PDB file as gemmi writes it, atoms N, CA and C in Angstrom:
CRYST1    1.000    1.000    1.000  90.00  90.00  90.00 P 1                      
ATOM      1  N   TYR A   1       0.045 -31.751   9.788  1.00  0.00           N  
ATOM      2  CA  TYR A   1       0.878 -30.863   9.006  1.00  0.00           C  
ATOM      3  C   TYR A   1       1.684 -31.642   7.971  1.00  0.00           C  
ATOM      4  N   ASP A   2       2.085 -32.846   8.362  1.00  0.00           N  
ATOM      5  CA  ASP A   2       2.831 -33.682   7.423  1.00  0.00           C  
ATOM      6  C   ASP A   2       1.987 -34.011   6.197  1.00  0.00           C  
ATOM      7  N   MET A   3       0.709 -34.262   6.400  1.00  0.00           N  
ATOM      8  CA  MET A   3      -0.181 -34.595   5.294  1.00  0.00           C  
ATOM      9  C   MET A   3      -0.298 -33.407   4.325  1.00  0.00           C  
ATOM     10  N   LEU A   4      -0.429 -32.194   4.869  1.00  0.00           N  
ATOM     11  CA  LEU A   4      -0.512 -31.007   4.010  1.00  0.00           C  
ATOM     12  C   LEU A   4       0.788 -30.806   3.241  1.00  0.00           C  
ATOM     13  N   GLU A   5       1.896 -30.976   3.936  1.00  0.00           N  
ATOM     14  CA  GLU A   5       3.186 -30.837   3.270  1.00  0.00           C  
ATOM     15  C   GLU A   5       3.327 -31.879   2.149  1.00  0.00           C  
ATOM     16  N   HIS A   6       2.945 -33.113   2.424  1.00  0.00           N  
ATOM     17  CA  HIS A   6       3.043 -34.170   1.419  1.00  0.00           C  
ATOM     18  C   HIS A   6       2.165 -33.841   0.204  1.00  0.00           C  
ATOM     19  N   PHE A   7       0.945 -33.406   0.460  1.00  0.00           N  
ATOM     20  CA  PHE A   7       0.032 -33.054  -0.633  1.00  0.00           C  
ATOM     21  C   PHE A   7       0.597 -31.925  -1.496  1.00  0.00           C  
ATOM     22  N   LEU A   8       1.086 -30.870  -0.856  1.00  0.00           N  
ATOM     23  CA  LEU A   8       1.541 -29.695  -1.601  1.00  0.00           C  
ATOM     24  C   LEU A   8       2.913 -29.893  -2.245  1.00  0.00           C  
ATOM     25  N   GLU A   9       3.806 -30.583  -1.564  1.00  0.00           N  
ATOM     26  CA  GLU A   9       5.179 -30.693  -2.067  1.00  0.00           C  
ATOM     27  C   GLU A   9       5.427 -31.948  -2.901  1.00  0.00           C  
ATOM     28  N   LYS A  10       4.861 -33.057  -2.519  1.00  0.00           N  
ATOM     29  CA  LYS A  10       5.142 -34.325  -3.222  1.00  0.00           C  
ATOM     30  C   LYS A  10       4.096 -34.680  -4.268  1.00  0.00           C  
ATOM     31  N   LEU A  11       2.838 -34.333  -3.999  1.00  0.00           N  
ATOM     32  CA  LEU A  11       1.765 -34.676  -4.936  1.00  0.00           C  
ATOM     33  C   LEU A  11       1.378 -33.503  -5.835  1.00  0.00           C  
ATOM     34  N   ASN A  12       2.165 -32.421  -5.778  1.00  0.00           N  
ATOM     35  CA  ASN A  12       1.974 -31.234  -6.620  1.00  0.00           C  
ATOM     36  C   ASN A  12       0.618 -30.563  -6.430  1.00  0.00           C  
ATOM     37  N   GLY A  13       0.123 -30.562  -5.193  1.00  0.00           N  
ATOM     38  CA  GLY A  13      -1.093 -29.812  -4.899  1.00  0.00           C  
ATOM     39  C   GLY A  13      -0.845 -28.329  -5.138  1.00  0.00           C  
ATOM     40  N   LYS A  14      -1.867 -27.613  -5.521  1.00  0.00           N  
ATOM     41  CA  LYS A  14      -1.715 -26.186  -5.835  1.00  0.00           C  
ATOM     42  C   LYS A  14      -1.932 -25.301  -4.621  1.00  0.00           C  
ATOM     43  N   ALA A  15      -2.928 -25.622  -3.795  1.00  0.00           N  
ATOM     44  CA  ALA A  15      -3.230 -24.783  -2.629  1.00  0.00           C  
ATOM     45  C   ALA A  15      -4.206 -25.527  -1.723  1.00  0.00           C  
ATOM     46  N   VAL A  16      -4.206 -25.124  -0.467  1.00  0.00           N  
ATOM     47  CA  VAL A  16      -5.177 -25.618   0.505  1.00  0.00           C  
ATOM     48  C   VAL A  16      -5.793 -24.389   1.164  1.00  0.00           C  
ATOM     49  N   PHE A  17      -7.100 -24.306   1.149  1.00  0.00           N  
ATOM     50  CA  PHE A  17      -7.798 -23.199   1.794  1.00  0.00           C  
ATOM     51  C   PHE A  17      -8.285 -23.666   3.157  1.00  0.00           C  
ATOM     52  N   ILE A  18      -8.073 -22.829   4.160  1.00  0.00           N  
ATOM     53  CA  ILE A  18      -8.491 -23.135   5.525  1.00  0.00           C  
ATOM     54  C   ILE A  18      -9.537 -22.109   5.943  1.00  0.00           C  
ATOM     55  N   SER A  19     -10.645 -22.603   6.423  1.00  0.00           N  
ATOM     56  CA  SER A  19     -11.674 -21.756   7.022  1.00  0.00           C  
ATOM     57  C   SER A  19     -11.831 -22.234   8.458  1.00  0.00           C  
ATOM     58  N   SER A  20     -11.378 -21.425   9.377  1.00  0.00           N  
ATOM     59  CA  SER A  20     -11.327 -21.818  10.780  1.00  0.00           C  
ATOM     60  C   SER A  20     -12.279 -20.984  11.623  1.00  0.00           C  
ATOM     61  N   ARG A  21     -12.753 -21.553  12.693  1.00  0.00           N  
ATOM     62  CA  ARG A  21     -13.559 -20.794  13.645  1.00  0.00           C  
ATOM     63  C   ARG A  21     -12.675 -20.134  14.700  1.00  0.00           C  
ATOM     64  N   PHE A  22     -11.389 -20.460  14.681  1.00  0.00           N  
ATOM     65  CA  PHE A  22     -10.472 -19.911  15.674  1.00  0.00           C  
ATOM     66  C   PHE A  22      -9.844 -18.622  15.158  1.00  0.00           C  
ATOM     67  N   GLU A  23      -9.763 -17.663  16.020  1.00  0.00           N  
ATOM     68  CA  GLU A  23      -9.236 -16.352  15.664  1.00  0.00           C  
ATOM     69  C   GLU A  23      -7.720 -16.369  15.471  1.00  0.00           C  
ATOM     70  N   ARG A  24      -7.041 -17.150  16.283  1.00  0.00           N  
ATOM     71  CA  ARG A  24      -5.573 -17.197  16.231  1.00  0.00           C  
ATOM     72  C   ARG A  24      -5.112 -18.618  15.996  1.00  0.00           C  
ATOM     73  N   LEU A  25      -4.267 -18.769  15.008  1.00  0.00           N  
ATOM     74  CA  LEU A  25      -3.684 -20.067  14.678  1.00  0.00           C  
ATOM     75  C   LEU A  25      -2.160 -19.966  14.670  1.00  0.00           C  
ATOM     76  N   ASP A  26      -1.611 -19.321  15.685  1.00  0.00           N  
ATOM     77  CA  ASP A  26      -0.167 -19.071  15.742  1.00  0.00           C  
ATOM     78  C   ASP A  26       0.663 -20.349  15.617  1.00  0.00           C  
ATOM     79  N   ASP A  27       0.347 -21.357  16.432  1.00  0.00           N  
ATOM     80  CA  ASP A  27       1.139 -22.590  16.414  1.00  0.00           C  
ATOM     81  C   ASP A  27       1.010 -23.342  15.091  1.00  0.00           C  
ATOM     82  N   PRO A  28      -0.215 -23.530  14.575  1.00  0.00           N  
ATOM     83  CA  PRO A  28      -0.306 -24.200  13.266  1.00  0.00           C  
ATOM     84  C   PRO A  28       0.413 -23.439  12.145  1.00  0.00           C  
ATOM     85  N   ILE A  29       0.287 -22.124  12.134  1.00  0.00           N  
ATOM     86  CA  ILE A  29       0.964 -21.334  11.097  1.00  0.00           C  
ATOM     87  C   ILE A  29       2.473 -21.494  11.225  1.00  0.00           C  
ATOM     88  N   ARG A  30       2.986 -21.449  12.442  1.00  0.00           N  
ATOM     89  CA  ARG A  30       4.423 -21.620  12.671  1.00  0.00           C  
ATOM     90  C   ARG A  30       4.872 -23.010  12.183  1.00  0.00           C  
ATOM     91  N   SER A  31       4.088 -24.039  12.497  1.00  0.00           N  
ATOM     92  CA  SER A  31       4.438 -25.401  12.069  1.00  0.00           C  
ATOM     93  C   SER A  31       4.459 -25.527  10.550  1.00  0.00           C  
ATOM     94  N   LEU A  32       3.502 -24.907   9.880  1.00  0.00           N  
ATOM     95  CA  LEU A  32       3.467 -24.948   8.419  1.00  0.00           C  
ATOM     96  C   LEU A  32       4.644 -24.194   7.820  1.00  0.00           C  
ATOM     97  N   ARG A  33       4.949 -23.035   8.373  1.00  0.00           N  
ATOM     98  CA  ARG A  33       6.091 -22.256   7.861  1.00  0.00           C  
ATOM     99  C   ARG A  33       7.410 -22.942   8.155  1.00  0.00           C  
ATOM    100  N   ASP A  34       7.503 -23.682   9.275  1.00  0.00           N  
ATOM    101  CA  ASP A  34       8.706 -24.466   9.569  1.00  0.00           C  
ATOM    102  C   ASP A  34       8.940 -25.522   8.496  1.00  0.00           C  
ATOM    103  N   ARG A  35       7.876 -25.968   7.843  1.00  0.00           N  
ATOM    104  CA  ARG A  35       7.966 -26.942   6.757  1.00  0.00           C  
ATOM    105  C   ARG A  35       8.164 -26.244   5.408  1.00  0.00           C  
ATOM    106  N   LYS A  36       8.434 -24.961   5.451  1.00  0.00           N  
ATOM    107  CA  LYS A  36       8.701 -24.133   4.255  1.00  0.00           C  
ATOM    108  C   LYS A  36       7.466 -23.903   3.397  1.00  0.00           C  
ATOM    109  N   LEU A  37       6.271 -24.176   3.926  1.00  0.00           N  
ATOM    110  CA  LEU A  37       5.050 -23.879   3.189  1.00  0.00           C  
ATOM    111  C   LEU A  37       4.716 -22.404   3.360  1.00  0.00           C  
ATOM    112  N   GLN A  38       4.075 -21.820   2.373  1.00  0.00           N  
ATOM    113  CA  GLN A  38       3.683 -20.419   2.444  1.00  0.00           C  
ATOM    114  C   GLN A  38       2.266 -20.335   3.009  1.00  0.00           C  
ATOM    115  N   VAL A  39       2.072 -19.445   3.962  1.00  0.00           N  
ATOM    116  CA  VAL A  39       0.754 -19.235   4.561  1.00  0.00           C  
ATOM    117  C   VAL A  39       0.358 -17.786   4.313  1.00  0.00           C  
ATOM    118  N   VAL A  40      -0.790 -17.606   3.654  1.00  0.00           N  
ATOM    119  CA  VAL A  40      -1.270 -16.269   3.327  1.00  0.00           C  
ATOM    120  C   VAL A  40      -2.599 -16.049   4.043  1.00  0.00           C  
ATOM    121  N   LYS A  41      -2.659 -14.964   4.827  1.00  0.00           N  
ATOM    122  CA  LYS A  41      -3.901 -14.612   5.520  1.00  0.00           C  
ATOM    123  C   LYS A  41      -4.796 -13.855   4.548  1.00  0.00           C  
ATOM    124  N   LEU A  42      -6.054 -14.270   4.470  1.00  0.00           N  
ATOM    125  CA  LEU A  42      -6.971 -13.676   3.507  1.00  0.00           C  
ATOM    126  C   LEU A  42      -7.887 -12.614   4.112  1.00  0.00           C  
ATOM    127  N   ILE A  43      -7.850 -12.458   5.417  1.00  0.00           N  
ATOM    128  CA  ILE A  43      -8.706 -11.479   6.091  1.00  0.00           C  
ATOM    129  C   ILE A  43      -7.863 -10.280   6.510  1.00  0.00           C  
ATOM    130  N   ASP A  44      -8.426  -9.104   6.355  1.00  0.00           N  
ATOM    131  CA  ASP A  44      -7.793  -7.857   6.787  1.00  0.00           C  
ATOM    132  C   ASP A  44      -7.409  -7.974   8.254  1.00  0.00           C  
ATOM    133  N   GLN A  45      -6.174  -7.631   8.567  1.00  0.00           N  
ATOM    134  CA  GLN A  45      -5.675  -7.727   9.936  1.00  0.00           C  
ATOM    135  C   GLN A  45      -5.839  -6.409  10.699  1.00  0.00           C  
ATOM    136  N   GLY A  46      -6.647  -5.497  10.156  1.00  0.00           N  
ATOM    137  CA  GLY A  46      -6.839  -4.179  10.765  1.00  0.00           C  
ATOM    138  C   GLY A  46      -7.473  -4.204  12.151  1.00  0.00           C  
ATOM    139  N   TRP A  47      -8.247  -5.228  12.461  1.00  0.00           N  
ATOM    140  CA  TRP A  47      -8.860  -5.355  13.794  1.00  0.00           C  
ATOM    141  C   TRP A  47      -7.958  -6.137  14.733  1.00  0.00           C  
ATOM    142  N   GLY A  48      -6.795  -6.538  14.272  1.00  0.00           N  
ATOM    143  CA  GLY A  48      -5.895  -7.380  15.050  1.00  0.00           C  
ATOM    144  C   GLY A  48      -5.732  -8.716  14.343  1.00  0.00           C  
ATOM    145  N   ILE A  49      -4.990  -9.598  14.964  1.00  0.00           N  
ATOM    146  CA  ILE A  49      -4.722 -10.895  14.352  1.00  0.00           C  
ATOM    147  C   ILE A  49      -6.022 -11.665  14.165  1.00  0.00           C  
ATOM    148  N   ASP A  50      -6.217 -12.151  12.942  1.00  0.00           N  
ATOM    149  CA  ASP A  50      -7.411 -12.925  12.624  1.00  0.00           C  
ATOM    150  C   ASP A  50      -7.031 -13.937  11.552  1.00  0.00           C  
ATOM    151  N   ASP A  51      -6.905 -15.186  11.981  1.00  0.00           N  
ATOM    152  CA  ASP A  51      -6.427 -16.244  11.101  1.00  0.00           C  
ATOM    153  C   ASP A  51      -7.547 -17.154  10.606  1.00  0.00           C  
ATOM    154  N   ARG A  52      -8.784 -16.661  10.566  1.00  0.00           N  
ATOM    155  CA  ARG A  52      -9.904 -17.535  10.211  1.00  0.00           C  
ATOM    156  C   ARG A  52      -9.905 -17.989   8.757  1.00  0.00           C  
ATOM    157  N   GLN A  53      -9.320 -17.230   7.863  1.00  0.00           N  
ATOM    158  CA  GLN A  53      -9.294 -17.585   6.441  1.00  0.00           C  
ATOM    159  C   GLN A  53      -7.837 -17.561   5.969  1.00  0.00           C  
ATOM    160  N   LEU A  54      -7.324 -18.726   5.578  1.00  0.00           N  
ATOM    161  CA  LEU A  54      -5.932 -18.844   5.145  1.00  0.00           C  
ATOM    162  C   LEU A  54      -5.861 -19.624   3.842  1.00  0.00           C  
ATOM    163  N   VAL A  55      -4.806 -19.402   3.104  1.00  0.00           N  
ATOM    164  CA  VAL A  55      -4.462 -20.279   1.984  1.00  0.00           C  
ATOM    165  C   VAL A  55      -3.026 -20.730   2.229  1.00  0.00           C  
ATOM    166  N   ILE A  56      -2.805 -22.022   2.047  1.00  0.00           N  
ATOM    167  CA  ILE A  56      -1.474 -22.606   2.227  1.00  0.00           C  
ATOM    168  C   ILE A  56      -0.991 -23.022   0.850  1.00  0.00           C  
ATOM    169  N   LEU A  57       0.221 -22.605   0.530  1.00  0.00           N  
ATOM    170  CA  LEU A  57       0.795 -22.839  -0.794  1.00  0.00           C  
ATOM    171  C   LEU A  57       2.106 -23.602  -0.665  1.00  0.00           C  
ATOM    172  N   PRO A  58       2.489 -24.341  -1.694  1.00  0.00           N  
ATOM    173  CA  PRO A  58       3.785 -25.014  -1.647  1.00  0.00           C  
ATOM    174  C   PRO A  58       4.921 -23.999  -1.657  1.00  0.00           C  
ATOM    175  N   SER A  59       6.086 -24.452  -1.229  1.00  0.00           N  
ATOM    176  CA  SER A  59       7.245 -23.551  -1.169  1.00  0.00           C  
ATOM    177  C   SER A  59       7.604 -22.995  -2.538  1.00  0.00           C  
ATOM    178  N   SER A  60       7.299 -23.743  -3.578  1.00  0.00           N  
ATOM    179  CA  SER A  60       7.661 -23.320  -4.939  1.00  0.00           C  
ATOM    180  C   SER A  60       6.674 -22.335  -5.554  1.00  0.00           C  
ATOM    181  N   ALA A  61       5.550 -22.089  -4.906  1.00  0.00           N  
ATOM    182  CA  ALA A  61       4.551 -21.175  -5.473  1.00  0.00           C  
ATOM    183  C   ALA A  61       5.130 -19.777  -5.582  1.00  0.00           C  
ATOM    184  N   GLU A  62       4.866 -19.153  -6.698  1.00  0.00           N  
ATOM    185  CA  GLU A  62       5.333 -17.789  -6.916  1.00  0.00           C  
ATOM    186  C   GLU A  62       4.156 -16.840  -6.766  1.00  0.00           C  
ATOM    187  N   ILE A  63       4.281 -15.931  -5.831  1.00  0.00           N  
ATOM    188  CA  ILE A  63       3.270 -14.901  -5.642  1.00  0.00           C  
ATOM    189  C   ILE A  63       3.889 -13.605  -6.126  1.00  0.00           C  
ATOM    190  N   SER A  64       3.455 -13.169  -7.289  1.00  0.00           N  
ATOM    191  CA  SER A  64       4.059 -11.979  -7.879  1.00  0.00           C  
ATOM    192  C   SER A  64       3.551 -10.720  -7.190  1.00  0.00           C  
ATOM    193  N   ALA A  65       4.358  -9.697  -7.224  1.00  0.00           N  
ATOM    194  CA  ALA A  65       3.975  -8.415  -6.636  1.00  0.00           C  
ATOM    195  C   ALA A  65       2.720  -7.872  -7.290  1.00  0.00           C  
ATOM    196  N   SER A  66       2.530  -8.159  -8.581  1.00  0.00           N  
ATOM    197  CA  SER A  66       1.352  -7.640  -9.280  1.00  0.00           C  
ATOM    198  C   SER A  66       0.065  -8.329  -8.830  1.00  0.00           C  
ATOM    199  N   SER A  67       0.181  -9.503  -8.186  1.00  0.00           N  
ATOM    200  CA  SER A  67      -1.027 -10.189  -7.725  1.00  0.00           C  
ATOM    201  C   SER A  67      -1.493  -9.671  -6.375  1.00  0.00           C  
ATOM    202  N   LYS A  68      -0.701  -8.823  -5.750  1.00  0.00           N  
ATOM    203  CA  LYS A  68      -1.084  -8.271  -4.455  1.00  0.00           C  
ATOM    204  C   LYS A  68      -1.468  -6.811  -4.625  1.00  0.00           C  
ATOM    205  N   LEU A  69      -2.704  -6.494  -4.356  1.00  0.00           N  
ATOM    206  CA  LEU A  69      -3.130  -5.107  -4.366  1.00  0.00           C  
ATOM    207  C   LEU A  69      -2.609  -4.458  -3.097  1.00  0.00           C  
ATOM    208  N   THR A  70      -2.316  -3.190  -3.167  1.00  0.00           N  
ATOM    209  CA  THR A  70      -1.784  -2.542  -1.972  1.00  0.00           C  
ATOM    210  C   THR A  70      -2.703  -1.440  -1.496  1.00  0.00           C  
ATOM    211  N   ARG A  71      -2.716  -1.266  -0.201  1.00  0.00           N  
ATOM    212  CA  ARG A  71      -3.458  -0.192   0.447  1.00  0.00           C  
ATOM    213  C   ARG A  71      -2.628   0.205   1.663  1.00  0.00           C  
ATOM    214  N   ASN A  72      -2.111   1.408   1.650  1.00  0.00           N  
ATOM    215  CA  ASN A  72      -1.261   1.880   2.745  1.00  0.00           C  
ATOM    216  C   ASN A  72      -0.076   0.949   2.978  1.00  0.00           C  
ATOM    217  N   THR A  73       0.567   0.526   1.922  1.00  0.00           N  
ATOM    218  CA  THR A  73       1.757  -0.323   1.897  1.00  0.00           C  
ATOM    219  C   THR A  73       1.553  -1.725   2.469  1.00  0.00           C  
ATOM    220  N   SER A  74       0.330  -2.109   2.794  1.00  0.00           N  
ATOM    221  CA  SER A  74       0.097  -3.486   3.226  1.00  0.00           C  
ATOM    222  C   SER A  74      -0.752  -4.179   2.168  1.00  0.00           C  
ATOM    223  N   SER A  75      -0.676  -5.503   2.123  1.00  0.00           N  
ATOM    224  CA  SER A  75      -1.450  -6.204   1.104  1.00  0.00           C  
ATOM    225  C   SER A  75      -2.936  -6.080   1.394  1.00  0.00           C  
ATOM    226  N   CYS A  76      -3.714  -5.985   0.355  1.00  0.00           N  
ATOM    227  CA  CYS A  76      -5.158  -5.853   0.474  1.00  0.00           C  
ATOM    228  C   CYS A  76      -5.751  -7.255   0.538  1.00  0.00           C  
ATOM    229  N   PRO A  77      -6.461  -7.594   1.594  1.00  0.00           N  
ATOM    230  CA  PRO A  77      -6.980  -8.949   1.742  1.00  0.00           C  
ATOM    231  C   PRO A  77      -8.125  -9.250   0.788  1.00  0.00           C  
ATOM    232  N   ALA A  78      -8.390 -10.528   0.634  1.00  0.00           N  
ATOM    233  CA  ALA A  78      -9.490 -10.947  -0.225  1.00  0.00           C  
ATOM    234  C   ALA A  78     -10.836 -10.684   0.424  1.00  0.00           C  
ATOM    235  N   PHE A  79     -10.896 -10.764   1.750  1.00  0.00           N  
ATOM    236  CA  PHE A  79     -12.148 -10.611   2.471  1.00  0.00           C  
ATOM    237  C   PHE A  79     -12.022  -9.528   3.542  1.00  0.00           C  
ATOM    238  N   PRO A  80     -13.054  -8.707   3.728  1.00  0.00           N  
ATOM    239  CA  PRO A  80     -13.012  -7.746   4.833  1.00  0.00           C  
ATOM    240  C   PRO A  80     -13.121  -8.497   6.154  1.00  0.00           C  
ATOM    241  N   ASN A  81     -12.603  -7.906   7.189  1.00  0.00           N  
ATOM    242  CA  ASN A  81     -12.676  -8.530   8.503  1.00  0.00           C  
ATOM    243  C   ASN A  81     -14.028  -8.230   9.126  1.00  0.00           C  
ATOM    244  N   VAL A  82     -14.762  -9.256   9.456  1.00  0.00           N  
ATOM    245  CA  VAL A  82     -16.006  -9.112  10.202  1.00  0.00           C  
ATOM    246  C   VAL A  82     -15.666  -9.580  11.605  1.00  0.00           C  
ATOM    247  N   PRO A  83     -15.451  -8.649  12.526  1.00  0.00           N  
ATOM    248  CA  PRO A  83     -14.929  -9.031  13.833  1.00  0.00           C  
ATOM    249  C   PRO A  83     -15.921  -9.849  14.654  1.00  0.00           C  
ATOM    250  N   TYR A  84     -15.366 -10.602  15.578  1.00  0.00           N  
ATOM    251  CA  TYR A  84     -16.186 -11.307  16.550  1.00  0.00           C  
ATOM    252  C   TYR A  84     -17.008 -10.286  17.330  1.00  0.00           C  
ATOM    253  N   GLU A  85     -18.130 -10.699  17.854  1.00  0.00           N  
ATOM    254  CA  GLU A  85     -19.015  -9.794  18.594  1.00  0.00           C  
ATOM    255  C   GLU A  85     -18.270  -9.051  19.698  1.00  0.00           C  
ATOM    256  N   GLU A  86     -17.407  -9.767  20.422  1.00  0.00           N  
ATOM    257  CA  GLU A  86     -16.707  -9.122  21.544  1.00  0.00           C  
ATOM    258  C   GLU A  86     -15.697  -8.074  21.097  1.00  0.00           C  
ATOM    259  N   HIS A  87     -15.357  -8.054  19.807  1.00  0.00           N  
ATOM    260  CA  HIS A  87     -14.417  -7.055  19.298  1.00  0.00           C  
ATOM    261  C   HIS A  87     -15.097  -5.879  18.618  1.00  0.00           C  
ATOM    262  N   LYS A  88     -16.392  -5.984  18.410  1.00  0.00           N  
ATOM    263  CA  LYS A  88     -17.110  -4.906  17.731  1.00  0.00           C  
ATOM    264  C   LYS A  88     -17.297  -3.712  18.670  1.00  0.00           C  
ATOM    265  N   PRO A  89     -17.187  -2.486  18.124  1.00  0.00           N  
ATOM    266  CA  PRO A  89     -17.418  -1.299  18.959  1.00  0.00           C  
ATOM    267  C   PRO A  89     -18.854  -1.307  19.479  1.00  0.00           C  
ATOM    268  N   LYS A  90     -19.020  -0.925  20.705  1.00  0.00           N  
ATOM    269  CA  LYS A  90     -20.359  -0.890  21.328  1.00  0.00           C  
ATOM    270  C   LYS A  90     -20.954   0.488  21.224  1.00  0.00           C  
TER     271      LYS A  90                                                      
END                                                                             
């Protein structure tokens, strides 16, 4: 986490994209946010928590309201959620 913080805050990195095989990244997300980094989930959370696609931004990044599309008052994700097999309706 220190390396990501250093890259984004000290070396003026613009963003880090994370593609994870893990459904939940609660502890890593908490650690990144504790360092004041912004974590944006890119997958629709309609099936429940799904942290497989994230973008991490420096604390100074400005995310304008106009850059977020809305659907039912929640932000519209970049990617639809393709649930794990065990979560798909049978």
